[in-house]
Coordinates of N, CA and C in Angstrom, one line a residue:
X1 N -16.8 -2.3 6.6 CA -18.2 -2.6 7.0 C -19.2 -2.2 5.9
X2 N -18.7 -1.0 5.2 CA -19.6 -0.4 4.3 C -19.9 -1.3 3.2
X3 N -19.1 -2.1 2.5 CA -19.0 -3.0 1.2 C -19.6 -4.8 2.0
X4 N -19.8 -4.6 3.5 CA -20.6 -5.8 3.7 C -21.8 -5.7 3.6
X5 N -22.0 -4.4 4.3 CA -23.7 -3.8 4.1 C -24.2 -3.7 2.6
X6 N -23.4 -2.7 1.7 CA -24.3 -3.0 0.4 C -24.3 -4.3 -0.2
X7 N -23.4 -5.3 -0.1 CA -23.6 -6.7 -0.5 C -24.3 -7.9 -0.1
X8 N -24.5 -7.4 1.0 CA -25.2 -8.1 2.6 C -24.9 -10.0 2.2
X9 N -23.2 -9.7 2.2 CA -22.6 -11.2 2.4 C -21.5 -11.4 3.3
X10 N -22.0 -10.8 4.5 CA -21.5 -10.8 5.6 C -21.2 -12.3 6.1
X11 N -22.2 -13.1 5.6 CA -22.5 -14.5 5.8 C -21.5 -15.6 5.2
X12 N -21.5 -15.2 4.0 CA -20.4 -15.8 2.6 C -19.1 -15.1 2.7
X13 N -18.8 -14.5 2.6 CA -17.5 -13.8 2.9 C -16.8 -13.1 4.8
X14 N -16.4 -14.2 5.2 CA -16.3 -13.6 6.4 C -14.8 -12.9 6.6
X15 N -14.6 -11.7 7.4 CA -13.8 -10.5 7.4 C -12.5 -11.3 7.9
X16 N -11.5 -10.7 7.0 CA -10.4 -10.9 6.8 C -9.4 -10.5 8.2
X17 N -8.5 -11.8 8.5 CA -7.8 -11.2 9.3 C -6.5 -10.9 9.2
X18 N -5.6 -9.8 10.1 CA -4.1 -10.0 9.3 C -3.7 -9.8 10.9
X19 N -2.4 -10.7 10.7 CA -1.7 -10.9 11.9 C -0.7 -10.3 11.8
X20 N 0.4 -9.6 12.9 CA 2.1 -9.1 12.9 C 2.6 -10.4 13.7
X21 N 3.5 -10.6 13.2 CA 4.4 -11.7 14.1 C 5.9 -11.1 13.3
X22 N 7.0 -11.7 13.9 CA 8.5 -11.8 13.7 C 8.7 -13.3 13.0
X23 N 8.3 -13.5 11.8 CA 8.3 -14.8 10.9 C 10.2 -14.9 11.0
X24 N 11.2 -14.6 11.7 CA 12.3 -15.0 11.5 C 12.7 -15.0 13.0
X25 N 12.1 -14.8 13.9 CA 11.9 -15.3 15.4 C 12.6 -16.5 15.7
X26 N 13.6 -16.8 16.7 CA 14.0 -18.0 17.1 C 12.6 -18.8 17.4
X27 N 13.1 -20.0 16.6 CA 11.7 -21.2 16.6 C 10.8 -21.2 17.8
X28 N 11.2 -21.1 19.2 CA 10.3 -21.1 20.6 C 9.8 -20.0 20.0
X29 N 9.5 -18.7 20.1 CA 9.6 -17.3 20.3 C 8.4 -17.6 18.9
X30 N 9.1 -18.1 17.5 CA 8.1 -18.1 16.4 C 6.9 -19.0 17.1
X31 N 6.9 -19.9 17.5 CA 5.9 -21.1 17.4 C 5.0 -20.7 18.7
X32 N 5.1 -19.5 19.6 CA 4.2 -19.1 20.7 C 3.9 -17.8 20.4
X33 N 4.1 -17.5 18.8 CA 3.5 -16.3 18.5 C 2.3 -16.3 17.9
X34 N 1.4 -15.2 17.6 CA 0.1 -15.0 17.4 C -0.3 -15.7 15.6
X35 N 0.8 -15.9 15.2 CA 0.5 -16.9 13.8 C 0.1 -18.1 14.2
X36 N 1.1 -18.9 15.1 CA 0.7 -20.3 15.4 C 0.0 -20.3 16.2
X37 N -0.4 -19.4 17.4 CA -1.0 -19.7 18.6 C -2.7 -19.1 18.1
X38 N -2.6 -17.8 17.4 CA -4.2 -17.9 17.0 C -4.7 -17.6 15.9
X39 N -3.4 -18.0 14.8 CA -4.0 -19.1 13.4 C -3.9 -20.5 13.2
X40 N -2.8 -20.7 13.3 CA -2.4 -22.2 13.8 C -2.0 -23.3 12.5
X41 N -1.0 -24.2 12.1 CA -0.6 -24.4 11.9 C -1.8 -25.2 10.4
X42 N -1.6 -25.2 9.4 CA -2.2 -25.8 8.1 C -4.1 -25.6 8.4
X43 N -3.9 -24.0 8.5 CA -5.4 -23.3 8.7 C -5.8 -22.6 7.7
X44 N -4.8 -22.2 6.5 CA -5.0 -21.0 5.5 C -4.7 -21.9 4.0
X45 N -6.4 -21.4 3.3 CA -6.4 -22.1 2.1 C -6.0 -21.5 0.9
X46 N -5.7 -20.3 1.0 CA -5.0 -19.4 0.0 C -4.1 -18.1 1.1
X47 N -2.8 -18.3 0.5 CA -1.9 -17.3 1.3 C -1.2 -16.2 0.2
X48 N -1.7 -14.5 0.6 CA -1.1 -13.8 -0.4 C 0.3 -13.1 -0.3
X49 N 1.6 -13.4 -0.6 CA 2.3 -12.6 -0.4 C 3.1 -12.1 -1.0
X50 N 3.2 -10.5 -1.0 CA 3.5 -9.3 -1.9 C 4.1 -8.5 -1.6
X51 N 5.4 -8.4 -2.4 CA 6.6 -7.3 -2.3 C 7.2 -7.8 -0.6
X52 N 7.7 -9.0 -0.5 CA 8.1 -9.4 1.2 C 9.3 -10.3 0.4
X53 N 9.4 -11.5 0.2 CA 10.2 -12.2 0.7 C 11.7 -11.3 -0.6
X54 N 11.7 -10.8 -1.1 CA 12.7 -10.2 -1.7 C 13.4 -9.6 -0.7
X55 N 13.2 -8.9 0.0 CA 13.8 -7.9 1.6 C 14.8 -8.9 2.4
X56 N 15.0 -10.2 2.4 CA 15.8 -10.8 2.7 C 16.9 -11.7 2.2
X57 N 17.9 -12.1 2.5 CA 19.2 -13.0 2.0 C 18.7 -14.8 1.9
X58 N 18.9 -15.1 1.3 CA 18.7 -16.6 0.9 C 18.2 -17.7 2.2
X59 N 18.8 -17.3 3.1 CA 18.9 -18.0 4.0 C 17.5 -17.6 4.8
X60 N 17.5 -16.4 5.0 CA 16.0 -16.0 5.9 C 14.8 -16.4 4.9
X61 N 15.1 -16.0 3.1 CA 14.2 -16.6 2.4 C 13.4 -18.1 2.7
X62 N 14.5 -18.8 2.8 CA 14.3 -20.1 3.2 C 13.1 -20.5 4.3
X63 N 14.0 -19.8 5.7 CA 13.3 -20.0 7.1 C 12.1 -19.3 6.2
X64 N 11.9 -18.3 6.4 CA 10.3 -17.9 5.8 C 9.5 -18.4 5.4
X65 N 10.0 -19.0 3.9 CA 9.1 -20.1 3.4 C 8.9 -20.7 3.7
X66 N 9.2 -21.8 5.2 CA 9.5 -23.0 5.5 C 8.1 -22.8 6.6
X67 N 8.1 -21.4 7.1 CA 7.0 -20.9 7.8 C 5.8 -21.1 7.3
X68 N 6.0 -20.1 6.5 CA 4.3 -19.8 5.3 C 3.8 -21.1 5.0
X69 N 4.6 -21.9 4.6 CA 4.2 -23.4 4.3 C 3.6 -24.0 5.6
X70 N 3.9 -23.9 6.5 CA 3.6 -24.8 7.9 C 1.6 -23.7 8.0
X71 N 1.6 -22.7 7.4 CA 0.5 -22.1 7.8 C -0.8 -22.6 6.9
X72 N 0.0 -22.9 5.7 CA -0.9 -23.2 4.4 C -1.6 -25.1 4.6
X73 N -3.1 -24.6 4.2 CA -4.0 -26.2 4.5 C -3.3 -27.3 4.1
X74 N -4.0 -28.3 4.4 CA -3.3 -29.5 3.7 C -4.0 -30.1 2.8
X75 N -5.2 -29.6 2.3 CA -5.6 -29.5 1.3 C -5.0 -29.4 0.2
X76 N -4.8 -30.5 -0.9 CA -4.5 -30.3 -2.4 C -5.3 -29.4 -2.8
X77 N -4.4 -28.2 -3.5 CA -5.2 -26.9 -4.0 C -4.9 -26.1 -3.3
X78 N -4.2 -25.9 -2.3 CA -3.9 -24.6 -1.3 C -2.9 -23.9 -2.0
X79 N -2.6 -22.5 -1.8 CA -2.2 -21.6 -2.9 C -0.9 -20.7 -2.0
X80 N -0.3 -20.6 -2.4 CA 0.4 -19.1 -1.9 C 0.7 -18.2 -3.3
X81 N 0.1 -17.1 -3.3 CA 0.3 -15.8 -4.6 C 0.9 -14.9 -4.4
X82 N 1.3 -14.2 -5.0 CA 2.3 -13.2 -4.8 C 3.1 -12.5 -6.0
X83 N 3.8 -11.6 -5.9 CA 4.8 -11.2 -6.5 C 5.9 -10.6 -5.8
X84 N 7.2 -10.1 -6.1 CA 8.3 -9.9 -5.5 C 9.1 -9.2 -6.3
X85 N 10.6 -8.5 -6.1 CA 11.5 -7.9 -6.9 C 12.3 -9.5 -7.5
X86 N 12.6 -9.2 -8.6 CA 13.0 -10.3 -9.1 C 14.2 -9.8 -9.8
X87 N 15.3 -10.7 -10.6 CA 16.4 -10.4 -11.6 C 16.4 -11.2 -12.5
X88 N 16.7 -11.2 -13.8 CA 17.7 -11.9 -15.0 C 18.3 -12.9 -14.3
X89 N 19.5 -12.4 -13.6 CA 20.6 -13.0 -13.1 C 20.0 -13.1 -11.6
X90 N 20.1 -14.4 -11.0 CA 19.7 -14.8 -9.7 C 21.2 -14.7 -9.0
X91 N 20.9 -14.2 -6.9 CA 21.8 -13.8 -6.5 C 21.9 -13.3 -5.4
X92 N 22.4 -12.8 -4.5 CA 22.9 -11.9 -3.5 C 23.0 -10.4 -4.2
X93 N 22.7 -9.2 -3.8 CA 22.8 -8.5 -4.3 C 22.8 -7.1 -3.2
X94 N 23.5 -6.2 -3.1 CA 23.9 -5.3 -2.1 C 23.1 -4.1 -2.3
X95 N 21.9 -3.3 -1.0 CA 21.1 -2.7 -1.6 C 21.5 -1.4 -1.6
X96 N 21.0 -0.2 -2.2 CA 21.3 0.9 -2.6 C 21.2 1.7 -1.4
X97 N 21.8 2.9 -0.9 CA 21.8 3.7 0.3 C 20.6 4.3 0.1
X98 N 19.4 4.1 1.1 CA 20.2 4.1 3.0 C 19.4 3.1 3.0
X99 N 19.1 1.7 2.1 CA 19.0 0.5 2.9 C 20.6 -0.2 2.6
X100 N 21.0 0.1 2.9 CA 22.5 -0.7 2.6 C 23.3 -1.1 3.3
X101 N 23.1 -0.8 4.4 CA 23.6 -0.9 6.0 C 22.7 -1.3 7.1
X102 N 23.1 -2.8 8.0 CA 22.0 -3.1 8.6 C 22.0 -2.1 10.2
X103 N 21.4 -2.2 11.1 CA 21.9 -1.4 12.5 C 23.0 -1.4 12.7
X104 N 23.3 -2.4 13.0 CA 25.2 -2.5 13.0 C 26.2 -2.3 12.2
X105 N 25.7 -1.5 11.2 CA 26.6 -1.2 10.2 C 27.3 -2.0 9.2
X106 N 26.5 -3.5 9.0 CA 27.6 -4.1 8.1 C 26.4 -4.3 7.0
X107 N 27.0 -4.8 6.3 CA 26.6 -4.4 4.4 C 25.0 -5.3 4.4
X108 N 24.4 -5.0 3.8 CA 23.3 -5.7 4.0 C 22.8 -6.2 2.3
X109 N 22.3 -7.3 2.5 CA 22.3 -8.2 1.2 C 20.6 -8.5 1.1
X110 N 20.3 -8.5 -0.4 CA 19.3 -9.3 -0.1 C 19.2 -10.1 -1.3
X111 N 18.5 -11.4 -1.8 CA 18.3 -12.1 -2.6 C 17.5 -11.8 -3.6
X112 N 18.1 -11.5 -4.8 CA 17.1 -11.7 -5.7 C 16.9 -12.9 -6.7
X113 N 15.7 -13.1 -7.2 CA 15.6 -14.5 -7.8 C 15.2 -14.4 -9.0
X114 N 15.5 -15.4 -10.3 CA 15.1 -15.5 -11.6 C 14.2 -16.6 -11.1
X115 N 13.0 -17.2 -12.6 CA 12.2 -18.4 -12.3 C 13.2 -19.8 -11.6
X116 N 14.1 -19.6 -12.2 CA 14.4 -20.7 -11.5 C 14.9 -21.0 -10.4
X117 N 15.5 -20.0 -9.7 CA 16.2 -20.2 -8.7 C 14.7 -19.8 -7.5
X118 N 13.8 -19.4 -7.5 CA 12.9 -18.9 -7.0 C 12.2 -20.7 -6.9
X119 N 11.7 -21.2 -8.0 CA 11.2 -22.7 -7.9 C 12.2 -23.3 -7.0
X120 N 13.7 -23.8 -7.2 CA 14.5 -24.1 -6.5 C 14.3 -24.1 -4.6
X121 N 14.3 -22.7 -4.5 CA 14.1 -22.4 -2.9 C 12.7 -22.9 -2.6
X122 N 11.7 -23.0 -3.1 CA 10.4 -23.3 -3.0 C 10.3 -25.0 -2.8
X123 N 10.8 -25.4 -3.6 CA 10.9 -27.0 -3.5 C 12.0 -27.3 -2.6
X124 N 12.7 -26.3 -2.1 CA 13.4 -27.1 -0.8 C 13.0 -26.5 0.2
X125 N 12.1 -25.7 0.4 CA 11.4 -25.6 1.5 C 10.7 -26.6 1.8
X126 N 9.6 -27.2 0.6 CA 8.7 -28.3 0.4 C 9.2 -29.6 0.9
X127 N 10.7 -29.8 0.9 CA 11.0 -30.9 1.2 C 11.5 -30.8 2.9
X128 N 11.9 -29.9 2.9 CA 12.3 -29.7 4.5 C 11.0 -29.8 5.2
X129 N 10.0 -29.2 4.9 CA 8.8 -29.3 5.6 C 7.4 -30.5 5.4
X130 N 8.5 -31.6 4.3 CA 7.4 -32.5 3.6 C 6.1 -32.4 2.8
X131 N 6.2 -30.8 2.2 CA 4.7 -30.8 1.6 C 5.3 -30.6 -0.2
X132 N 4.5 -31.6 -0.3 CA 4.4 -31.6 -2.5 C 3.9 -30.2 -2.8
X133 N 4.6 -29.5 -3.6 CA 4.2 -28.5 -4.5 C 4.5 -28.4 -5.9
X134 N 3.7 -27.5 -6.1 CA 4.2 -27.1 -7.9 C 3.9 -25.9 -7.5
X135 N 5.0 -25.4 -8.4 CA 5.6 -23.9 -8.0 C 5.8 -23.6 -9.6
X136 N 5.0 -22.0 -10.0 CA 5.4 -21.4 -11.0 C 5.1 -20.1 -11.2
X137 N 6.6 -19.6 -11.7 CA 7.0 -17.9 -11.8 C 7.3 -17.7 -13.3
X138 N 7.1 -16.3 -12.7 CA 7.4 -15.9 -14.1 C 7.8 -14.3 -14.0
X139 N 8.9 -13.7 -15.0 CA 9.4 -12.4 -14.8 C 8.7 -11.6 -16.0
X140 N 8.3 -10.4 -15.2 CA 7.6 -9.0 -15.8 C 8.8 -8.2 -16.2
X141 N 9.3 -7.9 -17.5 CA 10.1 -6.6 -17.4 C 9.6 -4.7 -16.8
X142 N 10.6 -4.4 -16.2 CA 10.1 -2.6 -15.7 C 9.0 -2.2 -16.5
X143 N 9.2 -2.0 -17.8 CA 8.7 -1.2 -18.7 C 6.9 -1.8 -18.6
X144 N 6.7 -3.1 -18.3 CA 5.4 -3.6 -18.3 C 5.3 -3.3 -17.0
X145 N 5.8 -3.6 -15.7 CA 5.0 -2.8 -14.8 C 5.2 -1.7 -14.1
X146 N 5.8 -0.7 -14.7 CA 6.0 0.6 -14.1 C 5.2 1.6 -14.9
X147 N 4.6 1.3 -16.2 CA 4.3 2.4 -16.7 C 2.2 1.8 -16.3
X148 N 1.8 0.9 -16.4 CA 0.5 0.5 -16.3 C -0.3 1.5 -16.9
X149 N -1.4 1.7 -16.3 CA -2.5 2.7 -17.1 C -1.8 4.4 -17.0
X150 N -0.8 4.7 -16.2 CA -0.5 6.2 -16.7 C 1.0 6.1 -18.0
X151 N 0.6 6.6 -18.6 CA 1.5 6.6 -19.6 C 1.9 8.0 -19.7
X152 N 2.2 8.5 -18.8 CA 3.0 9.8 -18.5 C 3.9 9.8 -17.1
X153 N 4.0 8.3 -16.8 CA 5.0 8.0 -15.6 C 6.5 8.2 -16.0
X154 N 7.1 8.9 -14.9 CA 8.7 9.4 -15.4 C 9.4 7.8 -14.6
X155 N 9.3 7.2 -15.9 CA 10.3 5.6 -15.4 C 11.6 6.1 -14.8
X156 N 12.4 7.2 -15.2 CA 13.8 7.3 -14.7 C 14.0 7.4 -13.3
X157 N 13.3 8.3 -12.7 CA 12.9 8.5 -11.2 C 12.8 7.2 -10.7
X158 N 12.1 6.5 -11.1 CA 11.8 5.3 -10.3 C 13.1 4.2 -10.3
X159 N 13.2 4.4 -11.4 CA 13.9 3.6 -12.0 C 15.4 4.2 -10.9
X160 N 16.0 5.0 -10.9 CA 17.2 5.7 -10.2 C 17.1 5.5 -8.4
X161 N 15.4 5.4 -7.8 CA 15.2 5.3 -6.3 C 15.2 3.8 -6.3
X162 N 14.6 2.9 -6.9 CA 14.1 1.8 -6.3 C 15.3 0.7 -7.1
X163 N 15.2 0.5 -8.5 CA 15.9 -0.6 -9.3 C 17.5 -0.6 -8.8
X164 N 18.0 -1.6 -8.3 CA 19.5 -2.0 -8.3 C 20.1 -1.9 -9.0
X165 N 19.5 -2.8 -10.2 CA 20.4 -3.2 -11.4 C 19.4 -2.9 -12.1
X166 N 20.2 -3.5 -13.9 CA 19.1 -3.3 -14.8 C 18.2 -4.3 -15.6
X167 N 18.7 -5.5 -14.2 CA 18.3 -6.8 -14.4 C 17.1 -7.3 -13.6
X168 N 16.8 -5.8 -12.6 CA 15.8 -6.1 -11.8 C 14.4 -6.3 -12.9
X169 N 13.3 -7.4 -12.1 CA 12.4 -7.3 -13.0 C 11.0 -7.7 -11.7
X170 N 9.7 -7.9 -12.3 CA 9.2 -8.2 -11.0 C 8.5 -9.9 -11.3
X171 N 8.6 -10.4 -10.7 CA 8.3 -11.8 -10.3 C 7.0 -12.2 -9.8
X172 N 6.6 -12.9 -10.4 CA 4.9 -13.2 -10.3 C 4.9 -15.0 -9.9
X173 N 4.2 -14.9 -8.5 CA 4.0 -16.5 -8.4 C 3.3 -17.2 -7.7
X174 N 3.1 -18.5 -8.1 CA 2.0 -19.3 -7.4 C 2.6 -20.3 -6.5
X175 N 2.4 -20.8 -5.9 CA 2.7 -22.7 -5.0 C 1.7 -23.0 -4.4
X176 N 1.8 -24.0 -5.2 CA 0.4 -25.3 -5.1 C 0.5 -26.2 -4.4
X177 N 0.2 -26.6 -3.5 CA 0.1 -27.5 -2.6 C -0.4 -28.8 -3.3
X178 N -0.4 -30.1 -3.9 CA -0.2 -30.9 -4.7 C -0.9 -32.2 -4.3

């Protein structure tokens, strides 16, 4: 409220809203949740999403996308942005303990994507759901985004809790609705 008052563009910029849903919800269960029922389906003309769809296996990547898209305008020009964990080598990849095991105890995977294989899933989402896109990524190595403006960041720490491999990188991207 404070940054509407000193700007007093309460008018122009109206306040942002964020919703919780279960984006991997059996389809009834997704489609009477608080995304579709009080955003609603090709309502959002820019969609931001950050450090998310990495957290899941190919397959939930998919359903996901197939979501986000159903949310995004149908306006030519509608955007989804973001970045993600990304790899060299695109893949299935088994995560480090103690995410490594799902409740039930069996091995838990998640997908990581190079440019290409990331375009790939994006344009078959696009087709499953009938919307034209142009889709473009691109990979950041560690060393460009881990150290940023402190240049006395201990990369090995980070590098030993978070990175899988040494192929992790981070992934920067757009889809354009066409």
């Amino acid at each position: 409220d404070l940054a509407y008052d000193l700007f007093r563009d309460n008018e122009r910029n109206p306040r942002g809203h964020f919703f919780t849903d279960n984006i991997l919800a059996e389809n009834e269960v997704f489609t009477s949740g608080p995304l579709m029922t009080q955003l609603g389906p090709g309502q959002v003309d820019i969609i931001a999403i950050t450090m998310f769809l990495h957290l899941f296996n190919y397959e939930n990547q998919l359903k996901t996308a197939t979501r986000i898209l159903r949310l995004l305008s149908q306006k030519p020009g509608s955007i989804i942005l973001g970045s993600q964990a990304g790899s060299i080598d695109f893949g299935e990849q088994t995560l480090k303990p103690p995410f490594h095991r799902s409740q039930d105890g069996s091995r838990r995977t998640v997908f990581r994507h190079n440019t290409e294989s990331f375009e790939r899933l994006w344009t078959e989402a696009g087709k499953v759901t009938g919307i034209p896109l142009k889709v473009s990524a691109v990979l950041q190595s560690p060393k460009d985004f881990l150290f940023g403006a402190d240049s006395s960041f201990d990369y090995s720490v980070k590098k030993r809790r978070y990175l899988t491999r040494s192929e992790t990188r981070r992934l920067y991207f757009s889809i354009m609705r066409t």
